[in-house]
């Protein structure tokens, strides 16, 4: 008789995350995944060219209302362009801008914060002075000034969004690095001959992932709102290219007669910020060992 050894199967990591999440987190994950897929597949699923105009079809209401025109499910805008198609392409561009801006802010702020926390001295003082200056000046006003001077091209817009929240990363990383570098295992690494680069990459960075994840998700939602604000004021990406904020901005004059021009992009902005904030909280709890088992 031979004995059979049973090796228990381990559920995949994503399945474990899904099982341990609550209803709100599952809803946020599904909404976020749906929004990302909609943005990626926008050129394929958009029923019309977002720039195609048809003045005969202007200001047609969505499906279910009188004067609805077949095929324009969310209605048309003041130039007869399909609101659904423009919303999908606007979602794609808005998410792309938010991701690029948050990544640039993470790289700039994270690098400066890490440098300030490890080097100390005059370098730390200079970096933190720049952080205080950035916090003291309302960034929306600074963004308006930059866009007014250099224009609102896509490159300038990405640069503006990229420096929108770097100071938050710098403050968080510096504080975490100062705290971690006082722990015994860092002293042991130094005593064994580890250099600053080795200590930073091997011991410090893995221990500050949790706050960086939270700040990154906060930056994503904040940048979406900032881009929407700038586009609403007419200083974002210029027409005919559509972002969610510019659609809300240009549609506000038609709110009494054609509210669907604003409702669709505004709903997408709300869904993006909701899902990103909830998922950021969720990832923080999973990444932080102290919160994982609570």
C-alpha atoms as a PDB file:
ATOM      1  CA  UNK A   1       0.000   0.000   0.000  1.00  0.00           C
ATOM      2  CA  UNK A   2       1.376   3.381  -0.928  1.00  0.00           C
ATOM      3  CA  UNK A   3       0.634   6.553   0.912  1.00  0.00           C
ATOM      4  CA  UNK A   4      -0.657   9.505  -1.091  1.00  0.00           C
ATOM      5  CA  UNK A   5       0.698  12.874  -0.108  1.00  0.00           C
ATOM      6  CA  UNK A   6      -1.833  15.674  -0.458  1.00  0.00           C
ATOM      7  CA  UNK A   7      -0.403  19.076  -1.219  1.00  0.00           C
ATOM      8  CA  UNK A   8      -2.966  21.785  -0.503  1.00  0.00           C
ATOM      9  CA  UNK A   9      -3.493  24.140  -3.388  1.00  0.00           C
ATOM     10  CA  UNK A  10      -2.969  27.812  -2.752  1.00  0.00           C
ATOM     11  CA  UNK A  11      -5.444  30.268  -4.206  1.00  0.00           C
ATOM     12  CA  UNK A  12      -3.977  32.862  -6.561  1.00  0.00           C
ATOM     13  CA  UNK A  13      -3.131  36.207  -5.021  1.00  0.00           C
ATOM     14  CA  UNK A  14      -5.849  38.115  -6.886  1.00  0.00           C
ATOM     15  CA  UNK A  15      -8.461  35.544  -5.907  1.00  0.00           C
ATOM     16  CA  UNK A  16      -7.395  35.890  -2.274  1.00  0.00           C
ATOM     17  CA  UNK A  17      -7.706  39.663  -2.504  1.00  0.00           C
ATOM     18  CA  UNK A  18     -11.169  39.324  -3.993  1.00  0.00           C
ATOM     19  CA  UNK A  19     -12.311  36.880  -1.323  1.00  0.00           C
ATOM     20  CA  UNK A  20     -11.074  39.056   1.534  1.00  0.00           C
ATOM     21  CA  UNK A  21     -12.641  42.273   0.239  1.00  0.00           C
ATOM     22  CA  UNK A  22     -16.007  43.729   1.187  1.00  0.00           C
ATOM     23  CA  UNK A  23     -18.886  44.677  -1.090  1.00  0.00           C
ATOM     24  CA  UNK A  24     -17.776  48.296  -1.586  1.00  0.00           C
ATOM     25  CA  UNK A  25     -14.227  47.236  -2.469  1.00  0.00           C
ATOM     26  CA  UNK A  26     -15.503  44.657  -4.944  1.00  0.00           C
ATOM     27  CA  UNK A  27     -17.770  47.265  -6.521  1.00  0.00           C
ATOM     28  CA  UNK A  28     -14.863  49.729  -6.777  1.00  0.00           C
ATOM     29  CA  UNK A  29     -12.639  47.050  -8.337  1.00  0.00           C
ATOM     30  CA  UNK A  30     -15.269  46.167 -10.939  1.00  0.00           C
ATOM     31  CA  UNK A  31     -15.932  49.831 -11.712  1.00  0.00           C
ATOM     32  CA  UNK A  32     -12.210  50.582 -11.993  1.00  0.00           C
ATOM     33  CA  UNK A  33     -11.587  47.584 -14.243  1.00  0.00           C
ATOM     34  CA  UNK A  34     -14.548  48.533 -16.426  1.00  0.00           C
ATOM     35  CA  UNK A  35     -13.317  52.121 -16.759  1.00  0.00           C
ATOM     36  CA  UNK A  36      -9.816  50.996 -17.706  1.00  0.00           C
ATOM     37  CA  UNK A  37     -11.176  48.584 -20.319  1.00  0.00           C
ATOM     38  CA  UNK A  38     -13.483  51.270 -21.689  1.00  0.00           C
ATOM     39  CA  UNK A  39     -10.534  53.664 -21.983  1.00  0.00           C
ATOM     40  CA  UNK A  40      -8.245  51.114 -23.626  1.00  0.00           C
ATOM     41  CA  UNK A  41     -10.911  49.935 -26.065  1.00  0.00           C
ATOM     42  CA  UNK A  42     -12.367  53.376 -26.774  1.00  0.00           C
ATOM     43  CA  UNK A  43     -11.345  53.413 -30.462  1.00  0.00           C
ATOM     44  CA  UNK A  44     -13.011  50.016 -30.934  1.00  0.00           C
ATOM     45  CA  UNK A  45     -16.241  50.428 -28.960  1.00  0.00           C
ATOM     46  CA  UNK A  46     -16.980  54.095 -29.698  1.00  0.00           C
ATOM     47  CA  UNK A  47     -19.849  54.036 -32.220  1.00  0.00           C
ATOM     48  CA  UNK A  48     -18.716  57.200 -34.023  1.00  0.00           C
ATOM     49  CA  UNK A  49     -15.700  59.371 -34.652  1.00  0.00           C
ATOM     50  CA  UNK A  50     -15.560  61.728 -31.632  1.00  0.00           C
ATOM     51  CA  UNK A  51     -14.676  64.642 -33.923  1.00  0.00           C
ATOM     52  CA  UNK A  52     -17.345  63.999 -36.568  1.00  0.00           C
ATOM     53  CA  UNK A  53     -19.866  66.855 -36.729  1.00  0.00           C
ATOM     54  CA  UNK A  54     -23.439  66.829 -37.958  1.00  0.00           C
ATOM     55  CA  UNK A  55     -25.314  70.076 -37.422  1.00  0.00           C
ATOM     56  CA  UNK A  56     -28.546  68.395 -38.496  1.00  0.00           C
ATOM     57  CA  UNK A  57     -28.209  66.105 -35.452  1.00  0.00           C
ATOM     58  CA  UNK A  58     -27.141  68.746 -32.913  1.00  0.00           C
ATOM     59  CA  UNK A  59     -28.508  68.634 -29.350  1.00  0.00           C
ATOM     60  CA  UNK A  60     -30.359  65.363 -29.789  1.00  0.00           C
ATOM     61  CA  UNK A  61     -31.370  63.779 -26.431  1.00  0.00           C
ATOM     62  CA  UNK A  62     -30.323  60.314 -25.229  1.00  0.00           C
ATOM     63  CA  UNK A  63     -32.156  57.046 -25.769  1.00  0.00           C
ATOM     64  CA  UNK A  64     -35.689  57.077 -24.355  1.00  0.00           C
ATOM     65  CA  UNK A  65     -36.408  60.771 -24.942  1.00  0.00           C
ATOM     66  CA  UNK A  66     -38.361  62.483 -27.665  1.00  0.00           C
ATOM     67  CA  UNK A  67     -36.268  63.518 -30.691  1.00  0.00           C
ATOM     68  CA  UNK A  68     -33.774  60.751 -29.957  1.00  0.00           C
ATOM     69  CA  UNK A  69     -31.812  59.868 -33.083  1.00  0.00           C
ATOM     70  CA  UNK A  70     -31.027  56.216 -33.652  1.00  0.00           C
ATOM     71  CA  UNK A  71     -27.451  55.286 -32.757  1.00  0.00           C
ATOM     72  CA  UNK A  72     -26.682  58.282 -30.532  1.00  0.00           C
ATOM     73  CA  UNK A  73     -27.387  56.515 -27.243  1.00  0.00           C
ATOM     74  CA  UNK A  74     -26.230  59.356 -24.951  1.00  0.00           C
ATOM     75  CA  UNK A  75     -27.318  62.147 -27.256  1.00  0.00           C
ATOM     76  CA  UNK A  76     -25.293  64.704 -29.202  1.00  0.00           C
ATOM     77  CA  UNK A  77     -23.612  68.003 -28.347  1.00  0.00           C
ATOM     78  CA  UNK A  78     -23.947  71.485 -29.828  1.00  0.00           C
ATOM     79  CA  UNK A  79     -22.075  70.438 -32.980  1.00  0.00           C
ATOM     80  CA  UNK A  80     -23.873  67.140 -33.451  1.00  0.00           C
ATOM     81  CA  UNK A  81     -20.989  65.031 -32.117  1.00  0.00           C
ATOM     82  CA  UNK A  82     -21.801  61.796 -30.339  1.00  0.00           C
ATOM     83  CA  UNK A  83     -21.563  62.273 -26.551  1.00  0.00           C
ATOM     84  CA  UNK A  84     -20.870  58.580 -25.917  1.00  0.00           C
ATOM     85  CA  UNK A  85     -17.936  58.484 -28.337  1.00  0.00           C
ATOM     86  CA  UNK A  86     -16.484  61.719 -26.972  1.00  0.00           C
ATOM     87  CA  UNK A  87     -16.902  60.486 -23.390  1.00  0.00           C
ATOM     88  CA  UNK A  88     -15.019  57.257 -24.131  1.00  0.00           C
ATOM     89  CA  UNK A  89     -12.138  59.057 -25.831  1.00  0.00           C
ATOM     90  CA  UNK A  90     -12.183  61.725 -23.122  1.00  0.00           C
ATOM     91  CA  UNK A  91     -11.942  59.023 -20.465  1.00  0.00           C
ATOM     92  CA  UNK A  92      -8.934  57.549 -22.275  1.00  0.00           C
ATOM     93  CA  UNK A  93      -7.115  60.885 -22.403  1.00  0.00           C
ATOM     94  CA  UNK A  94      -8.041  61.875 -18.841  1.00  0.00           C
ATOM     95  CA  UNK A  95      -6.809  58.576 -17.386  1.00  0.00           C
ATOM     96  CA  UNK A  96      -3.637  58.793 -19.470  1.00  0.00           C
ATOM     97  CA  UNK A  97      -2.923  62.313 -18.221  1.00  0.00           C
ATOM     98  CA  UNK A  98      -3.620  61.310 -14.618  1.00  0.00           C
ATOM     99  CA  UNK A  99      -1.364  58.261 -14.818  1.00  0.00           C
ATOM    100  CA  UNK A 100       1.464  60.219 -16.461  1.00  0.00           C
ATOM    101  CA  UNK A 101       1.169  63.070 -13.977  1.00  0.00           C
ATOM    102  CA  UNK A 102       1.064  60.814 -10.909  1.00  0.00           C
ATOM    103  CA  UNK A 103       4.048  58.800 -12.159  1.00  0.00           C
ATOM    104  CA  UNK A 104       6.135  61.932 -12.778  1.00  0.00           C
ATOM    105  CA  UNK A 105       5.215  63.256  -9.332  1.00  0.00           C
ATOM    106  CA  UNK A 106       6.160  59.927  -7.748  1.00  0.00           C
ATOM    107  CA  UNK A 107       9.551  59.855  -9.477  1.00  0.00           C
ATOM    108  CA  UNK A 108      10.399  63.478  -8.654  1.00  0.00           C
ATOM    109  CA  UNK A 109       9.065  63.578  -5.117  1.00  0.00           C
ATOM    110  CA  UNK A 110      10.149  60.061  -4.209  1.00  0.00           C
ATOM    111  CA  UNK A 111      13.702  60.634  -5.412  1.00  0.00           C
ATOM    112  CA  UNK A 112      14.045  63.982  -3.648  1.00  0.00           C
ATOM    113  CA  UNK A 113      12.484  62.643  -0.453  1.00  0.00           C
ATOM    114  CA  UNK A 114      14.770  59.619  -0.448  1.00  0.00           C
ATOM    115  CA  UNK A 115      17.797  61.842  -1.057  1.00  0.00           C
ATOM    116  CA  UNK A 116      16.762  64.237   1.728  1.00  0.00           C
ATOM    117  CA  UNK A 117      16.155  61.425   4.216  1.00  0.00           C
ATOM    118  CA  UNK A 118      19.483  59.725   3.555  1.00  0.00           C
ATOM    119  CA  UNK A 119      21.814  62.680   3.011  1.00  0.00           C
ATOM    120  CA  UNK A 120      20.516  65.104   5.672  1.00  0.00           C
ATOM    121  CA  UNK A 121      22.343  68.424   6.086  1.00  0.00           C
ATOM    122  CA  UNK A 122      22.074  71.270   3.580  1.00  0.00           C
ATOM    123  CA  UNK A 123      20.575  69.023   0.873  1.00  0.00           C
ATOM    124  CA  UNK A 124      17.672  68.113   3.124  1.00  0.00           C
ATOM    125  CA  UNK A 125      17.143  71.765   4.091  1.00  0.00           C
ATOM    126  CA  UNK A 126      17.080  72.880   0.452  1.00  0.00           C
ATOM    127  CA  UNK A 127      14.642  70.160  -0.615  1.00  0.00           C
ATOM    128  CA  UNK A 128      12.292  70.786   2.291  1.00  0.00           C
ATOM    129  CA  UNK A 129      12.406  74.528   1.602  1.00  0.00           C
ATOM    130  CA  UNK A 130      11.249  73.797  -1.962  1.00  0.00           C
ATOM    131  CA  UNK A 131       8.515  71.555  -0.526  1.00  0.00           C
ATOM    132  CA  UNK A 132       7.328  74.335   1.811  1.00  0.00           C
ATOM    133  CA  UNK A 133       7.322  76.805  -1.081  1.00  0.00           C
ATOM    134  CA  UNK A 134       5.222  74.456  -3.208  1.00  0.00           C
ATOM    135  CA  UNK A 135       2.740  73.969  -0.373  1.00  0.00           C
ATOM    136  CA  UNK A 136       2.533  77.703   0.358  1.00  0.00           C
ATOM    137  CA  UNK A 137       1.548  78.637  -3.204  1.00  0.00           C
ATOM    138  CA  UNK A 138      -1.921  77.455  -4.338  1.00  0.00           C
ATOM    139  CA  UNK A 139      -1.055  75.103  -7.172  1.00  0.00           C
ATOM    140  CA  UNK A 140      -4.128  75.901  -9.261  1.00  0.00           C
ATOM    141  CA  UNK A 141      -2.926  79.505  -9.569  1.00  0.00           C
ATOM    142  CA  UNK A 142       0.576  78.313 -10.469  1.00  0.00           C
ATOM    143  CA  UNK A 143      -0.871  75.951 -13.079  1.00  0.00           C
ATOM    144  CA  UNK A 144      -2.934  78.773 -14.573  1.00  0.00           C
ATOM    145  CA  UNK A 145       0.202  80.933 -14.803  1.00  0.00           C
ATOM    146  CA  UNK A 146       2.257  78.186 -16.489  1.00  0.00           C
ATOM    147  CA  UNK A 147      -0.481  77.376 -18.984  1.00  0.00           C
ATOM    148  CA  UNK A 148      -1.017  81.064 -19.754  1.00  0.00           C
ATOM    149  CA  UNK A 149       2.720  81.553 -20.434  1.00  0.00           C
ATOM    150  CA  UNK A 150       3.564  78.345 -22.293  1.00  0.00           C
ATOM    151  CA  UNK A 151       0.224  77.359 -23.794  1.00  0.00           C
ATOM    152  CA  UNK A 152      -1.917  74.326 -23.103  1.00  0.00           C
ATOM    153  CA  UNK A 153      -0.369  71.736 -25.383  1.00  0.00           C
ATOM    154  CA  UNK A 154      -0.431  68.109 -24.321  1.00  0.00           C
ATOM    155  CA  UNK A 155       3.267  68.181 -23.337  1.00  0.00           C
ATOM    156  CA  UNK A 156       2.864  71.283 -21.174  1.00  0.00           C
ATOM    157  CA  UNK A 157      -0.263  69.797 -19.601  1.00  0.00           C
ATOM    158  CA  UNK A 158       1.569  66.597 -18.642  1.00  0.00           C
ATOM    159  CA  UNK A 159       4.430  68.611 -17.117  1.00  0.00           C
ATOM    160  CA  UNK A 160       1.995  70.745 -15.115  1.00  0.00           C
ATOM    161  CA  UNK A 161       0.134  67.703 -13.806  1.00  0.00           C
ATOM    162  CA  UNK A 162       3.446  65.978 -13.064  1.00  0.00           C
ATOM    163  CA  UNK A 163       4.577  68.678 -10.640  1.00  0.00           C
ATOM    164  CA  UNK A 164       1.148  68.961  -9.043  1.00  0.00           C
ATOM    165  CA  UNK A 165       1.834  66.734  -6.045  1.00  0.00           C
ATOM    166  CA  UNK A 166       5.525  65.916  -5.915  1.00  0.00           C
ATOM    167  CA  UNK A 167       5.900  67.701  -2.568  1.00  0.00           C
ATOM    168  CA  UNK A 168       3.542  65.231  -0.893  1.00  0.00           C
ATOM    169  CA  UNK A 169       5.690  62.316  -2.037  1.00  0.00           C
ATOM    170  CA  UNK A 170       8.832  64.106  -0.843  1.00  0.00           C
ATOM    171  CA  UNK A 171       7.423  64.757   2.628  1.00  0.00           C
ATOM    172  CA  UNK A 172       6.122  61.221   3.056  1.00  0.00           C
ATOM    173  CA  UNK A 173       9.279  59.522   1.790  1.00  0.00           C
ATOM    174  CA  UNK A 174      11.581  61.755   3.845  1.00  0.00           C
ATOM    175  CA  UNK A 175       9.625  61.105   7.052  1.00  0.00           C
ATOM    176  CA  UNK A 176       9.517  57.348   6.428  1.00  0.00           C
ATOM    177  CA  UNK A 177      13.214  57.196   5.532  1.00  0.00           C
ATOM    178  CA  UNK A 178      14.226  59.110   8.661  1.00  0.00           C
ATOM    179  CA  UNK A 179      12.179  56.718  10.778  1.00  0.00           C
ATOM    180  CA  UNK A 180      13.429  53.560   9.077  1.00  0.00           C
ATOM    181  CA  UNK A 181      17.099  54.543   9.075  1.00  0.00           C
ATOM    182  CA  UNK A 182      17.039  54.689  12.888  1.00  0.00           C
ATOM    183  CA  UNK A 183      16.036  51.027  13.170  1.00  0.00           C
ATOM    184  CA  UNK A 184      18.564  48.364  14.207  1.00  0.00           C
ATOM    185  CA  UNK A 185      18.527  46.426  10.925  1.00  0.00           C
ATOM    186  CA  UNK A 186      19.724  49.523   9.043  1.00  0.00           C
ATOM    187  CA  UNK A 187      22.569  49.935  11.528  1.00  0.00           C
ATOM    188  CA  UNK A 188      23.433  46.274  10.978  1.00  0.00           C
ATOM    189  CA  UNK A 189      23.459  46.794   7.199  1.00  0.00           C
ATOM    190  CA  UNK A 190      25.788  49.764   7.577  1.00  0.00           C
ATOM    191  CA  UNK A 191      28.063  47.805   9.917  1.00  0.00           C
ATOM    192  CA  UNK A 192      28.299  44.994   7.361  1.00  0.00           C
ATOM    193  CA  UNK A 193      29.594  47.442   4.766  1.00  0.00           C
ATOM    194  CA  UNK A 194      26.424  48.284   2.851  1.00  0.00           C
ATOM    195  CA  UNK A 195      26.543  51.588   0.987  1.00  0.00           C
ATOM    196  CA  UNK A 196      23.745  54.161   0.844  1.00  0.00           C
ATOM    197  CA  UNK A 197      22.510  53.000  -2.560  1.00  0.00           C
ATOM    198  CA  UNK A 198      22.385  49.368  -1.417  1.00  0.00           C
ATOM    199  CA  UNK A 199      20.584  50.301   1.807  1.00  0.00           C
ATOM    200  CA  UNK A 200      18.117  52.545  -0.059  1.00  0.00           C
ATOM    201  CA  UNK A 201      17.199  49.939  -2.688  1.00  0.00           C
ATOM    202  CA  UNK A 202      17.309  46.820  -0.493  1.00  0.00           C
ATOM    203  CA  UNK A 203      16.088  47.953   2.914  1.00  0.00           C
ATOM    204  CA  UNK A 204      14.414  51.360   2.685  1.00  0.00           C
ATOM    205  CA  UNK A 205      12.300  51.302  -0.488  1.00  0.00           C
ATOM    206  CA  UNK A 206      10.525  47.965   0.264  1.00  0.00           C
ATOM    207  CA  UNK A 207       9.440  49.377   3.623  1.00  0.00           C
ATOM    208  CA  UNK A 208       7.837  52.550   2.237  1.00  0.00           C
ATOM    209  CA  UNK A 209       5.695  50.905  -0.454  1.00  0.00           C
ATOM    210  CA  UNK A 210       2.475  51.182   1.557  1.00  0.00           C
ATOM    211  CA  UNK A 211       2.418  54.991   2.008  1.00  0.00           C
ATOM    212  CA  UNK A 212       3.578  55.459  -1.593  1.00  0.00           C
ATOM    213  CA  UNK A 213       0.698  53.327  -2.889  1.00  0.00           C
ATOM    214  CA  UNK A 214      -1.789  55.378  -0.901  1.00  0.00           C
ATOM    215  CA  UNK A 215      -0.297  58.673  -2.062  1.00  0.00           C
ATOM    216  CA  UNK A 216      -0.188  57.498  -5.680  1.00  0.00           C
ATOM    217  CA  UNK A 217      -3.901  56.681  -5.649  1.00  0.00           C
ATOM    218  CA  UNK A 218      -4.691  59.989  -3.976  1.00  0.00           C
ATOM    219  CA  UNK A 219      -2.617  61.764  -6.625  1.00  0.00           C
ATOM    220  CA  UNK A 220      -4.475  59.967  -9.420  1.00  0.00           C
ATOM    221  CA  UNK A 221      -7.853  61.180  -8.225  1.00  0.00           C
ATOM    222  CA  UNK A 222      -6.531  64.661  -7.401  1.00  0.00           C
ATOM    223  CA  UNK A 223      -4.951  65.002 -10.844  1.00  0.00           C
ATOM    224  CA  UNK A 224      -8.205  63.929 -12.506  1.00  0.00           C
ATOM    225  CA  UNK A 225      -9.975  66.694 -10.590  1.00  0.00           C
ATOM    226  CA  UNK A 226      -7.190  69.220 -11.347  1.00  0.00           C
ATOM    227  CA  UNK A 227      -7.240  68.406 -15.057  1.00  0.00           C
ATOM    228  CA  UNK A 228     -11.018  68.688 -15.049  1.00  0.00           C
ATOM    229  CA  UNK A 229     -10.804  72.058 -13.291  1.00  0.00           C
ATOM    230  CA  UNK A 230      -8.257  73.437 -15.759  1.00  0.00           C
ATOM    231  CA  UNK A 231     -10.228  72.120 -18.723  1.00  0.00           C
ATOM    232  CA  UNK A 232     -13.426  73.540 -17.220  1.00  0.00           C
ATOM    233  CA  UNK A 233     -11.722  76.951 -17.133  1.00  0.00           C
ATOM    234  CA  UNK A 234     -10.666  76.557 -20.769  1.00  0.00           C
ATOM    235  CA  UNK A 235      -6.936  76.107 -20.035  1.00  0.00           C
ATOM    236  CA  UNK A 236      -6.718  72.358 -20.424  1.00  0.00           C
ATOM    237  CA  UNK A 237      -6.295  70.327 -23.590  1.00  0.00           C
ATOM    238  CA  UNK A 238      -7.782  72.463 -26.333  1.00  0.00           C
ATOM    239  CA  UNK A 239     -10.658  71.473 -28.642  1.00  0.00           C
ATOM    240  CA  UNK A 240     -11.505  69.578 -30.687  1.00  0.00           C
ATOM    241  CA  UNK A 241      -9.664  67.019 -28.492  1.00  0.00           C
ATOM    242  CA  UNK A 242     -11.960  65.976 -25.673  1.00  0.00           C
ATOM    243  CA  UNK A 243     -11.226  65.304 -22.025  1.00  0.00           C
ATOM    244  CA  UNK A 244     -13.873  64.709 -19.397  1.00  0.00           C
ATOM    245  CA  UNK A 245     -13.229  68.119 -17.849  1.00  0.00           C
ATOM    246  CA  UNK A 246     -13.416  69.988 -21.143  1.00  0.00           C
ATOM    247  CA  UNK A 247     -16.704  68.263 -21.970  1.00  0.00           C
ATOM    248  CA  UNK A 248     -18.158  69.445 -18.664  1.00  0.00           C
ATOM    249  CA  UNK A 249     -16.732  72.918 -19.232  1.00  0.00           C
ATOM    250  CA  UNK A 250     -18.135  73.367 -22.716  1.00  0.00           C
ATOM    251  CA  UNK A 251     -21.419  71.724 -21.817  1.00  0.00           C
ATOM    252  CA  UNK A 252     -22.224  73.972 -18.853  1.00  0.00           C
ATOM    253  CA  UNK A 253     -23.743  76.627 -21.120  1.00  0.00           C
ATOM    254  CA  UNK A 254     -26.251  74.045 -22.363  1.00  0.00           C
ATOM    255  CA  UNK A 255     -27.279  72.670 -18.952  1.00  0.00           C
ATOM    256  CA  UNK A 256     -30.847  74.076 -19.077  1.00  0.00           C
ATOM    257  CA  UNK A 257     -31.572  72.615 -22.526  1.00  0.00           C
ATOM    258  CA  UNK A 258     -29.133  69.712 -22.963  1.00  0.00           C
ATOM    259  CA  UNK A 259     -27.986  68.448 -19.539  1.00  0.00           C
ATOM    260  CA  UNK A 260     -26.839  65.118 -21.035  1.00  0.00           C
ATOM    261  CA  UNK A 261     -23.776  66.897 -22.411  1.00  0.00           C
ATOM    262  CA  UNK A 262     -22.537  67.314 -18.825  1.00  0.00           C
ATOM    263  CA  UNK A 263     -24.063  64.319 -17.055  1.00  0.00           C
ATOM    264  CA  UNK A 264     -22.111  61.644 -18.964  1.00  0.00           C
ATOM    265  CA  UNK A 265     -18.559  63.041 -18.485  1.00  0.00           C
ATOM    266  CA  UNK A 266     -19.324  64.224 -14.939  1.00  0.00           C
ATOM    267  CA  UNK A 267     -20.525  60.721 -14.000  1.00  0.00           C
ATOM    268  CA  UNK A 268     -17.291  59.232 -15.366  1.00  0.00           C
ATOM    269  CA  UNK A 269     -15.221  61.687 -13.302  1.00  0.00           C
ATOM    270  CA  UNK A 270     -17.131  60.678 -10.164  1.00  0.00           C
ATOM    271  CA  UNK A 271     -16.710  56.965 -10.903  1.00  0.00           C
ATOM    272  CA  UNK A 272     -12.977  57.349 -11.551  1.00  0.00           C
ATOM    273  CA  UNK A 273     -12.311  59.219  -8.310  1.00  0.00           C
ATOM    274  CA  UNK A 274     -14.543  56.872  -6.280  1.00  0.00           C
ATOM    275  CA  UNK A 275     -12.943  53.685  -7.551  1.00  0.00           C
ATOM    276  CA  UNK A 276      -9.374  54.993  -7.242  1.00  0.00           C
ATOM    277  CA  UNK A 277      -9.873  56.173  -3.665  1.00  0.00           C
ATOM    278  CA  UNK A 278     -11.470  52.914  -2.509  1.00  0.00           C
ATOM    279  CA  UNK A 279      -8.852  50.775  -4.259  1.00  0.00           C
ATOM    280  CA  UNK A 280      -6.061  52.860  -2.742  1.00  0.00           C
ATOM    281  CA  UNK A 281      -7.434  52.227   0.729  1.00  0.00           C
ATOM    282  CA  UNK A 282      -7.727  48.540  -0.080  1.00  0.00           C
ATOM    283  CA  UNK A 283      -4.156  48.242  -1.348  1.00  0.00           C
ATOM    284  CA  UNK A 284      -2.855  50.132   1.666  1.00  0.00           C
ATOM    285  CA  UNK A 285      -4.493  47.657   4.023  1.00  0.00           C
ATOM    286  CA  UNK A 286      -3.037  44.731   2.076  1.00  0.00           C
ATOM    287  CA  UNK A 287       0.462  46.190   1.830  1.00  0.00           C
ATOM    288  CA  UNK A 288       0.727  47.266   5.476  1.00  0.00           C
ATOM    289  CA  UNK A 289       1.509  44.272   7.676  1.00  0.00           C
ATOM    290  CA  UNK A 290       0.177  46.094  10.718  1.00  0.00           C
ATOM    291  CA  UNK A 291      -3.270  46.516   9.130  1.00  0.00           C
ATOM    292  CA  UNK A 292      -3.534  43.242   7.216  1.00  0.00           C
ATOM    293  CA  UNK A 293      -4.843  41.075  10.042  1.00  0.00           C
ATOM    294  CA  UNK A 294      -7.185  43.594  11.631  1.00  0.00           C
END
